[in-house]
């Protein structure tokens, strides 16, 4: 898997992702402590509102970025997003009002909503071979999981030496390092559409990716899978502390252990998937992951309903690890699915749509998990979110055709050798021949 790091451009981009994620993790810890300083016992409501603001920024900004991304240099967009995030993080230590937290969080996450889909769309151009791209997706999944384990530990170590305000400087340093690494990378040239650019103004361009998702059965199924994953991840993110502290009566130090079990399950699957996906279709892996989520909710219901027993703690760790594994089965191959469905010139719009639509699911399930758990109890929350996961999994099974249409071959006569759109093409006479997905007919014309 690590062989793809020999590619200098990808190595720089991946390192940029790592340092930016580490900075974000430090900011998460510092923000929680800042909220406590500002609101005391109401810090939870401040963080909950900040999380909602974050999701709104993701849902609203990502499609807008997809609308204008084809008019901006990708390096400038990535570096500008990093510099914006660094500037916002630099202001956070000086906040003294709750409303200021919300404004800065919106600006920070708006910049992230510009950075992430653009970054995701660049990687398939840097690694055009599907095998290499699959390894990159697994490494990306590992980076997110390792960040969830490493950043809190790093923050705890730093807090023994400095106050939490200084953690924001670590965030600034992470974003500045990311900008420097992106600047040093040689990015492939953007693919230019063979046909006329889309008309109809910013709104039409902003909805290009969403219309693609609604038109392609596999991408419609992906939306249902996103909902199933959001139900499980919301249960873990929002209610882990409730399970560990209230239901099981364990110490605060066991909370990160439970969250670590979720990350460990995800990492194990991310490591295994590159080889698995060489033999088993994406559809099989992703749908089985979604169906596994529903089975895990049943096991969680048994733990929640049990009155007592020392077996519940190791069982909860097992359930959380299996949740992580099942989520990784769904999330890791997602980029492969989008890469196949979207023409190269529309990948940024497609990844922006996935970013926005998937976070729309979390915008629904996060407050659902918190409100139901607090008002109706954990058992009802498990039942409701389990039903959401089951509905998403069954809908995905129905929407995703068991047999996909065979690719249709077509030729390009006007593109030079080395053009990213010809990564999977072969030379025929005076032109190039490769395949496109017939499900895209009517949405895209190839010249």
Tab-separated table of C-alpha atoms in Angstrom:
chain	number	residue	atom	x	y	z
A	1	UNK	CA	0.000	0.000	0.000
A	2	UNK	CA	2.782	2.447	0.884
A	3	UNK	CA	4.323	2.027	-2.578
A	4	UNK	CA	2.101	4.841	-3.901
A	5	UNK	CA	4.023	7.264	-1.684
A	6	UNK	CA	6.850	6.977	-4.218
A	7	UNK	CA	4.754	9.311	-6.343
A	8	UNK	CA	6.134	12.705	-5.280
A	9	UNK	CA	2.958	14.664	-5.949
A	10	UNK	CA	0.757	12.238	-4.045
A	11	UNK	CA	3.297	12.034	-1.207
A	12	UNK	CA	3.130	15.800	-0.770
A	13	UNK	CA	-0.674	15.846	-0.950
A	14	UNK	CA	-1.044	12.984	1.523
A	15	UNK	CA	1.385	14.615	3.962
A	16	UNK	CA	-0.592	17.848	3.610
A	17	UNK	CA	-3.734	15.929	4.517
A	18	UNK	CA	-2.039	14.400	7.567
A	19	UNK	CA	-0.747	17.655	9.027
A	20	UNK	CA	-4.040	19.455	8.356
A	21	UNK	CA	-5.962	16.671	10.092
A	22	UNK	CA	-3.628	16.839	13.089
A	23	UNK	CA	-4.190	20.569	13.322
A	24	UNK	CA	-7.940	20.056	13.115
A	25	UNK	CA	-7.778	17.492	15.915
A	26	UNK	CA	-5.928	19.918	18.174
A	27	UNK	CA	-8.543	22.568	17.422
A	28	UNK	CA	-11.331	20.154	18.385
A	29	UNK	CA	-9.864	19.671	21.865
A	30	UNK	CA	-9.105	23.371	22.299
A	31	UNK	CA	-12.591	24.350	21.134
A	32	UNK	CA	-14.211	22.107	23.752
A	33	UNK	CA	-12.146	23.770	26.485
A	34	UNK	CA	-12.882	27.229	25.079
A	35	UNK	CA	-16.622	26.462	25.102
A	36	UNK	CA	-16.360	25.439	28.761
A	37	UNK	CA	-14.605	28.696	29.627
A	38	UNK	CA	-17.307	30.706	27.866
A	39	UNK	CA	-20.421	28.754	28.854
A	40	UNK	CA	-19.539	26.538	31.813
A	41	UNK	CA	-22.162	23.835	32.274
A	42	UNK	CA	-23.791	24.880	28.980
A	43	UNK	CA	-20.657	24.015	27.013
A	44	UNK	CA	-22.404	20.972	25.535
A	45	UNK	CA	-25.075	23.117	23.923
A	46	UNK	CA	-22.396	25.450	22.542
A	47	UNK	CA	-20.510	22.539	21.010
A	48	UNK	CA	-23.740	21.046	19.677
A	49	UNK	CA	-24.631	24.309	17.983
A	50	UNK	CA	-21.085	24.637	16.636
A	51	UNK	CA	-21.390	21.135	15.178
A	52	UNK	CA	-24.663	22.102	13.505
A	53	UNK	CA	-23.016	25.253	12.114
A	54	UNK	CA	-20.211	23.080	10.767
A	55	UNK	CA	-22.650	20.795	8.966
A	56	UNK	CA	-24.608	23.726	7.529
A	57	UNK	CA	-21.368	25.181	6.164
A	58	UNK	CA	-20.519	21.843	4.549
A	59	UNK	CA	-23.975	21.403	3.020
A	60	UNK	CA	-24.239	24.951	1.653
A	61	UNK	CA	-20.681	25.788	0.625
A	62	UNK	CA	-19.514	22.569	-1.070
A	63	UNK	CA	-21.960	22.755	-4.049
A	64	UNK	CA	-21.150	26.449	-4.510
A	65	UNK	CA	-17.446	25.594	-4.667
A	66	UNK	CA	-18.216	22.890	-7.216
A	67	UNK	CA	-19.890	25.562	-9.363
A	68	UNK	CA	-16.817	27.790	-9.577
A	69	UNK	CA	-13.995	25.269	-9.129
A	70	UNK	CA	-13.563	24.770	-12.883
A	71	UNK	CA	-12.780	28.490	-13.226
A	72	UNK	CA	-10.093	28.574	-10.532
A	73	UNK	CA	-6.582	27.068	-10.477
A	74	UNK	CA	-6.765	24.025	-8.227
A	75	UNK	CA	-3.514	24.813	-6.439
A	76	UNK	CA	-4.704	28.347	-5.675
A	77	UNK	CA	-8.035	27.034	-4.371
A	78	UNK	CA	-6.362	24.487	-2.089
A	79	UNK	CA	-3.708	26.878	-0.772
A	80	UNK	CA	-6.246	29.684	-0.337
A	81	UNK	CA	-8.477	27.371	1.694
A	82	UNK	CA	-5.566	26.380	3.932
A	83	UNK	CA	-4.533	30.003	4.485
A	84	UNK	CA	-8.120	30.949	5.318
A	85	UNK	CA	-8.329	28.143	7.852
A	86	UNK	CA	-5.011	29.209	9.389
A	87	UNK	CA	-6.221	32.799	9.678
A	88	UNK	CA	-9.469	31.793	11.361
A	89	UNK	CA	-7.669	29.453	13.789
A	90	UNK	CA	-5.338	32.322	14.691
A	91	UNK	CA	-8.363	34.368	15.824
A	92	UNK	CA	-9.943	31.664	18.010
A	93	UNK	CA	-7.753	32.263	21.122
A	94	UNK	CA	-9.055	35.852	21.278
A	95	UNK	CA	-12.756	34.909	21.322
A	96	UNK	CA	-14.721	36.130	24.371
A	97	UNK	CA	-18.328	35.718	23.191
A	98	UNK	CA	-20.212	32.573	22.173
A	99	UNK	CA	-21.537	34.129	18.958
A	100	UNK	CA	-17.956	34.746	17.845
A	101	UNK	CA	-17.300	31.015	18.113
A	102	UNK	CA	-20.174	30.302	15.741
A	103	UNK	CA	-19.021	32.868	13.172
A	104	UNK	CA	-15.432	31.638	13.166
A	105	UNK	CA	-16.464	27.991	13.032
A	106	UNK	CA	-18.629	28.732	9.998
A	107	UNK	CA	-15.711	30.455	8.231
A	108	UNK	CA	-13.322	27.647	9.162
A	109	UNK	CA	-15.629	24.903	7.947
A	110	UNK	CA	-16.571	26.847	4.808
A	111	UNK	CA	-12.885	26.820	3.887
A	112	UNK	CA	-12.773	23.076	4.629
A	113	UNK	CA	-15.808	22.587	2.371
A	114	UNK	CA	-13.776	24.220	-0.405
A	115	UNK	CA	-10.582	22.275	0.317
A	116	UNK	CA	-11.819	18.713	0.780
A	117	UNK	CA	-13.822	18.093	-2.456
A	118	UNK	CA	-11.106	19.792	-4.520
A	119	UNK	CA	-8.456	17.641	-2.870
A	120	UNK	CA	-10.533	14.491	-3.445
A	121	UNK	CA	-10.960	15.355	-7.123
A	122	UNK	CA	-7.218	15.921	-7.638
A	123	UNK	CA	-6.098	12.530	-6.309
A	124	UNK	CA	-7.651	10.418	-9.152
A	125	UNK	CA	-5.738	12.584	-11.654
A	126	UNK	CA	-2.494	12.120	-9.727
A	127	UNK	CA	-3.040	8.328	-9.466
A	128	UNK	CA	-4.995	7.367	-12.622
A	129	UNK	CA	-4.490	3.604	-12.191
A	130	UNK	CA	-7.435	2.158	-10.253
A	131	UNK	CA	-5.245	-0.079	-8.104
A	132	UNK	CA	-3.138	2.875	-6.965
A	133	UNK	CA	-6.224	5.010	-6.395
A	134	UNK	CA	-7.794	2.283	-4.241
A	135	UNK	CA	-4.677	2.242	-2.080
A	136	UNK	CA	-4.874	6.016	-1.785
A	137	UNK	CA	-8.470	5.746	-0.565
A	138	UNK	CA	-7.414	3.247	2.088
A	139	UNK	CA	-4.551	5.484	3.196
A	140	UNK	CA	-6.948	8.409	3.432
A	141	UNK	CA	-9.321	6.353	5.603
A	142	UNK	CA	-6.372	5.371	7.803
A	143	UNK	CA	-5.352	9.021	8.104
A	144	UNK	CA	-8.787	9.988	9.428
A	145	UNK	CA	-8.821	7.103	11.889
A	146	UNK	CA	-5.285	7.731	13.115
A	147	UNK	CA	-6.107	11.414	13.578
A	148	UNK	CA	-8.983	10.487	15.880
A	149	UNK	CA	-6.518	8.516	18.024
A	150	UNK	CA	-3.355	10.593	17.733
A	151	UNK	CA	-4.633	14.163	18.030
A	152	UNK	CA	-6.337	13.740	21.441
A	153	UNK	CA	-3.225	12.020	22.787
A	154	UNK	CA	-1.008	14.803	21.417
A	155	UNK	CA	-3.351	17.426	22.858
A	156	UNK	CA	-3.257	15.747	26.282
A	157	UNK	CA	0.546	15.701	26.226
A	158	UNK	CA	0.744	19.362	25.195
A	159	UNK	CA	-1.800	20.436	27.824
A	160	UNK	CA	0.557	19.167	30.517
A	161	UNK	CA	2.981	21.862	29.361
A	162	UNK	CA	0.853	24.711	27.979
A	163	UNK	CA	-2.657	26.175	28.256
A	164	UNK	CA	-5.300	25.165	25.742
A	165	UNK	CA	-5.142	28.498	23.849
A	166	UNK	CA	-1.729	27.527	22.555
A	167	UNK	CA	-3.244	24.457	20.887
A	168	UNK	CA	-4.804	26.752	18.313
A	169	UNK	CA	-1.278	27.709	17.235
A	170	UNK	CA	-0.705	24.030	16.486
A	171	UNK	CA	-3.775	24.197	14.273
A	172	UNK	CA	-2.388	27.267	12.495
A	173	UNK	CA	0.941	25.484	11.973
A	174	UNK	CA	-0.838	22.430	10.533
A	175	UNK	CA	-2.755	24.464	7.957
A	176	UNK	CA	0.316	26.512	6.988
A	177	UNK	CA	2.336	23.317	6.531
A	178	UNK	CA	-0.470	21.886	4.402
A	179	UNK	CA	-0.446	25.014	2.207
A	180	UNK	CA	3.328	24.764	1.781
A	181	UNK	CA	3.146	21.100	0.785
A	182	UNK	CA	0.382	21.725	-1.755
A	183	UNK	CA	2.404	24.604	-3.193
A	184	UNK	CA	5.397	22.291	-3.646
A	185	UNK	CA	3.347	19.612	-5.456
A	186	UNK	CA	3.112	19.551	-9.252
A	187	UNK	CA	-0.605	19.032	-9.912
A	188	UNK	CA	-1.852	17.513	-13.187
A	189	UNK	CA	-3.530	19.855	-15.635
A	190	UNK	CA	-7.270	20.132	-15.254
A	191	UNK	CA	-9.326	18.106	-17.734
A	192	UNK	CA	-11.306	20.355	-20.046
A	193	UNK	CA	-14.705	19.120	-21.176
A	194	UNK	CA	-14.843	18.009	-24.794
A	195	UNK	CA	-18.243	19.664	-25.114
A	196	UNK	CA	-19.426	23.171	-24.318
A	197	UNK	CA	-19.384	24.115	-20.638
A	198	UNK	CA	-22.670	23.922	-18.790
A	199	UNK	CA	-24.975	26.893	-19.154
A	200	UNK	CA	-27.638	28.333	-16.897
A	201	UNK	CA	-25.525	30.302	-14.437
A	202	UNK	CA	-24.072	29.512	-11.049
A	203	UNK	CA	-27.121	27.582	-9.851
A	204	UNK	CA	-26.957	25.157	-12.785
A	205	UNK	CA	-23.248	24.585	-12.219
A	206	UNK	CA	-23.755	24.224	-8.460
A	207	UNK	CA	-26.304	21.459	-9.006
A	208	UNK	CA	-24.292	19.571	-11.646
A	209	UNK	CA	-22.941	17.067	-9.138
A	210	UNK	CA	-26.292	16.645	-7.395
A	211	UNK	CA	-28.021	15.995	-10.733
A	212	UNK	CA	-25.356	13.409	-11.507
A	213	UNK	CA	-26.090	11.667	-8.183
A	214	UNK	CA	-29.815	11.619	-8.940
A	215	UNK	CA	-29.285	10.296	-12.472
A	216	UNK	CA	-26.920	7.361	-11.830
A	217	UNK	CA	-28.408	4.382	-9.913
A	218	UNK	CA	-25.118	3.558	-8.170
A	219	UNK	CA	-24.818	7.121	-6.872
A	220	UNK	CA	-28.443	7.150	-5.731
A	221	UNK	CA	-27.594	3.991	-3.810
A	222	UNK	CA	-24.553	5.776	-2.375
A	223	UNK	CA	-26.840	8.427	-0.881
A	224	UNK	CA	-28.801	5.704	0.902
A	225	UNK	CA	-25.531	4.180	2.124
A	226	UNK	CA	-24.431	7.589	3.425
A	227	UNK	CA	-27.605	7.723	5.501
A	228	UNK	CA	-26.937	4.282	7.005
A	229	UNK	CA	-23.355	5.253	7.898
A	230	UNK	CA	-24.518	8.572	9.362
A	231	UNK	CA	-26.944	6.755	11.666
A	232	UNK	CA	-24.179	4.525	13.055
A	233	UNK	CA	-21.477	7.186	13.332
A	234	UNK	CA	-23.891	9.596	15.036
A	235	UNK	CA	-24.725	6.945	17.618
A	236	UNK	CA	-21.025	6.470	18.361
A	237	UNK	CA	-20.011	10.138	18.297
A	238	UNK	CA	-22.904	11.513	20.317
A	239	UNK	CA	-23.672	8.726	22.787
A	240	UNK	CA	-20.342	7.059	23.575
A	241	UNK	CA	-19.905	9.174	26.690
A	242	UNK	CA	-23.471	8.334	27.786
A	243	UNK	CA	-22.897	4.595	27.396
A	244	UNK	CA	-19.538	4.602	29.145
A	245	UNK	CA	-20.299	6.981	32.011
A	246	UNK	CA	-24.035	6.609	32.672
A	247	UNK	CA	-25.110	3.178	31.421
A	248	UNK	CA	-21.979	1.246	32.370
A	249	UNK	CA	-20.769	3.526	35.170
A	250	UNK	CA	-17.154	3.497	34.043
A	251	UNK	CA	-14.515	6.200	34.396
A	252	UNK	CA	-13.906	9.116	32.028
A	253	UNK	CA	-10.662	7.510	30.863
A	254	UNK	CA	-12.687	4.709	29.262
A	255	UNK	CA	-14.420	7.141	26.871
A	256	UNK	CA	-11.413	7.533	24.545
A	257	UNK	CA	-10.872	3.766	24.778
A	258	UNK	CA	-14.360	3.170	23.381
A	259	UNK	CA	-13.857	5.753	20.638
A	260	UNK	CA	-10.515	4.132	19.892
A	261	UNK	CA	-12.245	0.779	19.383
A	262	UNK	CA	-14.381	2.377	16.664
A	263	UNK	CA	-11.274	3.789	14.971
A	264	UNK	CA	-9.407	0.498	15.278
A	265	UNK	CA	-12.202	-1.416	13.538
A	266	UNK	CA	-12.196	1.109	10.727
A	267	UNK	CA	-8.416	0.944	10.323
A	268	UNK	CA	-8.300	-2.843	10.112
A	269	UNK	CA	-10.819	-2.850	7.265
A	270	UNK	CA	-9.078	0.037	5.475
A	271	UNK	CA	-5.841	-1.983	5.513
A	272	UNK	CA	-7.532	-5.093	4.116
A	273	UNK	CA	-9.749	-3.524	1.456
A	274	UNK	CA	-7.201	-2.864	-1.337
A	275	UNK	CA	-6.662	-6.611	-1.774
A	276	UNK	CA	-10.303	-7.472	-1.141
A	277	UNK	CA	-11.511	-5.056	-3.825
A	278	UNK	CA	-9.267	-6.752	-6.383
A	279	UNK	CA	-11.443	-9.874	-6.031
A	280	UNK	CA	-14.833	-8.673	-4.789
A	281	UNK	CA	-16.943	-5.963	-6.479
A	282	UNK	CA	-17.499	-2.636	-4.752
A	283	UNK	CA	-21.244	-3.303	-4.674
A	284	UNK	CA	-20.831	-6.483	-2.640
A	285	UNK	CA	-18.430	-4.927	-0.130
A	286	UNK	CA	-20.402	-1.718	0.388
A	287	UNK	CA	-23.843	-3.321	0.638
A	288	UNK	CA	-22.608	-5.973	3.060
A	289	UNK	CA	-21.072	-3.222	5.175
A	290	UNK	CA	-24.418	-1.403	5.314
A	291	UNK	CA	-26.325	-4.568	6.204
A	292	UNK	CA	-23.738	-5.339	8.879
A	293	UNK	CA	-24.530	-1.972	10.474
A	294	UNK	CA	-28.130	-3.053	11.057
A	295	UNK	CA	-26.998	-6.298	12.695
A	296	UNK	CA	-24.681	-4.319	14.994
A	297	UNK	CA	-27.594	-2.098	16.034
A	298	UNK	CA	-29.412	-5.251	17.157
A	299	UNK	CA	-26.416	-6.214	19.305
A	300	UNK	CA	-26.266	-2.693	20.709
A	301	UNK	CA	-29.943	-2.944	21.606
A	302	UNK	CA	-29.210	-6.072	23.643
A	303	UNK	CA	-26.426	-4.286	25.561
A	304	UNK	CA	-28.660	-1.272	26.143
A	305	UNK	CA	-31.564	-3.350	27.450
A	306	UNK	CA	-29.466	-5.523	29.758
A	307	UNK	CA	-29.815	-4.526	33.386
A	308	UNK	CA	-26.378	-5.545	34.562
A	309	UNK	CA	-23.374	-7.727	33.797
A	310	UNK	CA	-19.626	-7.308	33.471
A	311	UNK	CA	-19.899	-8.672	29.922
A	312	UNK	CA	-21.414	-5.389	28.711
A	313	UNK	CA	-18.148	-3.426	28.635
A	314	UNK	CA	-16.169	-5.800	26.364
A	315	UNK	CA	-19.346	-6.262	24.328
A	316	UNK	CA	-19.632	-2.497	23.836
A	317	UNK	CA	-16.018	-2.334	22.674
A	318	UNK	CA	-16.730	-5.136	20.207
A	319	UNK	CA	-19.866	-3.403	18.943
A	320	UNK	CA	-18.028	-0.099	18.507
A	321	UNK	CA	-15.172	-1.824	16.636
A	322	UNK	CA	-17.666	-3.577	14.359
A	323	UNK	CA	-19.449	-0.279	13.733
A	324	UNK	CA	-16.092	1.167	12.638
A	325	UNK	CA	-15.362	-1.816	10.390
A	326	UNK	CA	-18.782	-1.681	8.725
A	327	UNK	CA	-18.561	2.089	8.179
A	328	UNK	CA	-15.140	1.643	6.574
A	329	UNK	CA	-16.531	-1.041	4.253
A	330	UNK	CA	-18.987	1.541	2.952
A	331	UNK	CA	-16.864	4.699	3.003
A	332	UNK	CA	-13.481	3.524	1.716
A	333	UNK	CA	-14.598	2.487	-1.820
A	334	UNK	CA	-16.776	5.599	-2.241
A	335	UNK	CA	-14.142	7.461	-4.253
A	336	UNK	CA	-13.871	4.557	-6.720
A	337	UNK	CA	-17.601	4.719	-7.312
A	338	UNK	CA	-17.582	8.466	-7.964
A	339	UNK	CA	-14.463	8.223	-10.131
A	340	UNK	CA	-16.172	5.725	-12.427
A	341	UNK	CA	-19.484	7.583	-12.592
A	342	UNK	CA	-18.253	11.142	-13.116
A	343	UNK	CA	-16.356	12.369	-16.196
A	344	UNK	CA	-12.926	13.679	-15.256
A	345	UNK	CA	-13.912	17.282	-15.972
A	346	UNK	CA	-16.820	17.040	-13.504
A	347	UNK	CA	-15.124	15.197	-10.645
A	348	UNK	CA	-14.850	18.253	-8.429
A	349	UNK	CA	-18.602	18.857	-8.768
A	350	UNK	CA	-19.292	15.173	-8.064
A	351	UNK	CA	-17.059	15.057	-4.979
A	352	UNK	CA	-18.551	18.358	-3.789
A	353	UNK	CA	-22.038	16.859	-4.142
A	354	UNK	CA	-20.989	13.766	-2.166
A	355	UNK	CA	-19.442	15.974	0.512
A	356	UNK	CA	-22.584	18.092	0.793
A	357	UNK	CA	-25.155	15.294	0.596
A	358	UNK	CA	-23.345	12.994	3.037
A	359	UNK	CA	-23.093	15.787	5.596
A	360	UNK	CA	-26.787	16.482	5.094
A	361	UNK	CA	-27.309	12.962	6.455
A	362	UNK	CA	-25.157	13.741	9.491
A	363	UNK	CA	-27.009	17.012	9.974
A	364	UNK	CA	-30.110	14.841	10.430
A	365	UNK	CA	-28.668	12.006	12.510
A	366	UNK	CA	-26.448	13.955	14.938
A	367	UNK	CA	-29.293	15.910	16.577
A	368	UNK	CA	-31.546	12.848	16.294
A	369	UNK	CA	-29.058	10.740	18.259
A	370	UNK	CA	-28.591	13.413	20.908
A	371	UNK	CA	-32.226	14.420	21.308
A	372	UNK	CA	-33.660	10.914	21.343
A	373	UNK	CA	-31.003	9.691	23.762
A	374	UNK	CA	-31.649	12.556	26.169
A	375	UNK	CA	-35.442	12.728	25.945
A	376	UNK	CA	-36.650	9.202	25.157
A	377	UNK	CA	-33.682	7.158	26.398
A	378	UNK	CA	-30.906	5.161	24.765
A	379	UNK	CA	-33.110	2.200	23.861
A	380	UNK	CA	-35.396	4.357	21.751
A	381	UNK	CA	-32.403	6.063	20.143
A	382	UNK	CA	-30.945	2.663	19.214
A	383	UNK	CA	-34.267	1.556	17.747
A	384	UNK	CA	-34.786	4.756	15.733
A	385	UNK	CA	-31.252	5.024	14.348
A	386	UNK	CA	-31.154	1.288	13.710
A	387	UNK	CA	-34.338	1.677	11.660
A	388	UNK	CA	-32.708	4.524	9.703
A	389	UNK	CA	-29.654	2.341	9.011
A	390	UNK	CA	-31.826	-0.598	7.937
A	391	UNK	CA	-33.911	1.615	5.658
A	392	UNK	CA	-30.798	3.073	4.050
A	393	UNK	CA	-29.238	-0.369	3.531
A	394	UNK	CA	-32.376	-1.898	1.982
A	395	UNK	CA	-32.899	1.143	-0.249
A	396	UNK	CA	-29.303	0.881	-1.464
A	397	UNK	CA	-29.786	-2.808	-2.287
A	398	UNK	CA	-32.841	-1.921	-4.337
A	399	UNK	CA	-31.312	1.067	-6.122
A	400	UNK	CA	-27.937	-0.454	-7.033
A	401	UNK	CA	-28.323	-2.758	-10.071
A	402	UNK	CA	-26.877	-6.204	-9.528
A	403	UNK	CA	-25.616	-6.181	-13.104
A	404	UNK	CA	-24.055	-2.993	-14.326
A	405	UNK	CA	-24.168	-2.146	-18.055
A	406	UNK	CA	-20.970	-2.843	-19.927
A	407	UNK	CA	-18.827	0.246	-20.661
A	408	UNK	CA	-19.262	1.795	-24.120
A	409	UNK	CA	-16.113	2.487	-26.094
A	410	UNK	CA	-15.580	5.867	-27.759
A	411	UNK	CA	-12.690	7.750	-29.310
A	412	UNK	CA	-10.949	11.089	-28.772
A	413	UNK	CA	-9.074	12.523	-31.719
A	414	UNK	CA	-8.169	15.959	-30.364
A	415	UNK	CA	-6.552	15.260	-26.979
A	416	UNK	CA	-2.753	15.061	-26.631
A	417	UNK	CA	-0.940	12.078	-25.141
A	418	UNK	CA	-0.655	12.387	-21.364
A	419	UNK	CA	-4.005	14.147	-21.046
A	420	UNK	CA	-5.609	12.997	-17.733
A	421	UNK	CA	-8.842	12.057	-19.504
A	422	UNK	CA	-6.841	9.449	-21.459
A	423	UNK	CA	-5.398	7.705	-18.397
A	424	UNK	CA	-7.280	4.491	-19.180
A	425	UNK	CA	-7.254	4.868	-22.965
A	426	UNK	CA	-5.349	2.986	-25.648
A	427	UNK	CA	-3.902	4.344	-28.882
A	428	UNK	CA	-5.938	3.506	-31.991
A	429	UNK	CA	-4.814	4.940	-35.326
A	430	UNK	CA	-4.652	8.717	-35.028
A	431	UNK	CA	-6.748	8.954	-31.869
A	432	UNK	CA	-7.411	7.452	-28.470
A	433	UNK	CA	-10.094	4.941	-27.479
A	434	UNK	CA	-11.494	4.289	-24.026
A	435	UNK	CA	-14.796	3.567	-22.298
A	436	UNK	CA	-17.497	5.546	-20.568
A	437	UNK	CA	-20.420	4.510	-18.446
A	438	UNK	CA	-23.622	4.221	-20.528
A	439	UNK	CA	-25.678	5.361	-17.536
A	440	UNK	CA	-24.234	8.826	-18.170
A	441	UNK	CA	-25.714	9.030	-21.666
A	442	UNK	CA	-28.036	11.965	-21.821
A	443	UNK	CA	-26.104	13.804	-19.141
A	444	UNK	CA	-22.736	14.019	-20.877
A	445	UNK	CA	-21.677	13.904	-24.479
A	446	UNK	CA	-18.180	12.822	-25.448
A	447	UNK	CA	-16.402	14.311	-28.417
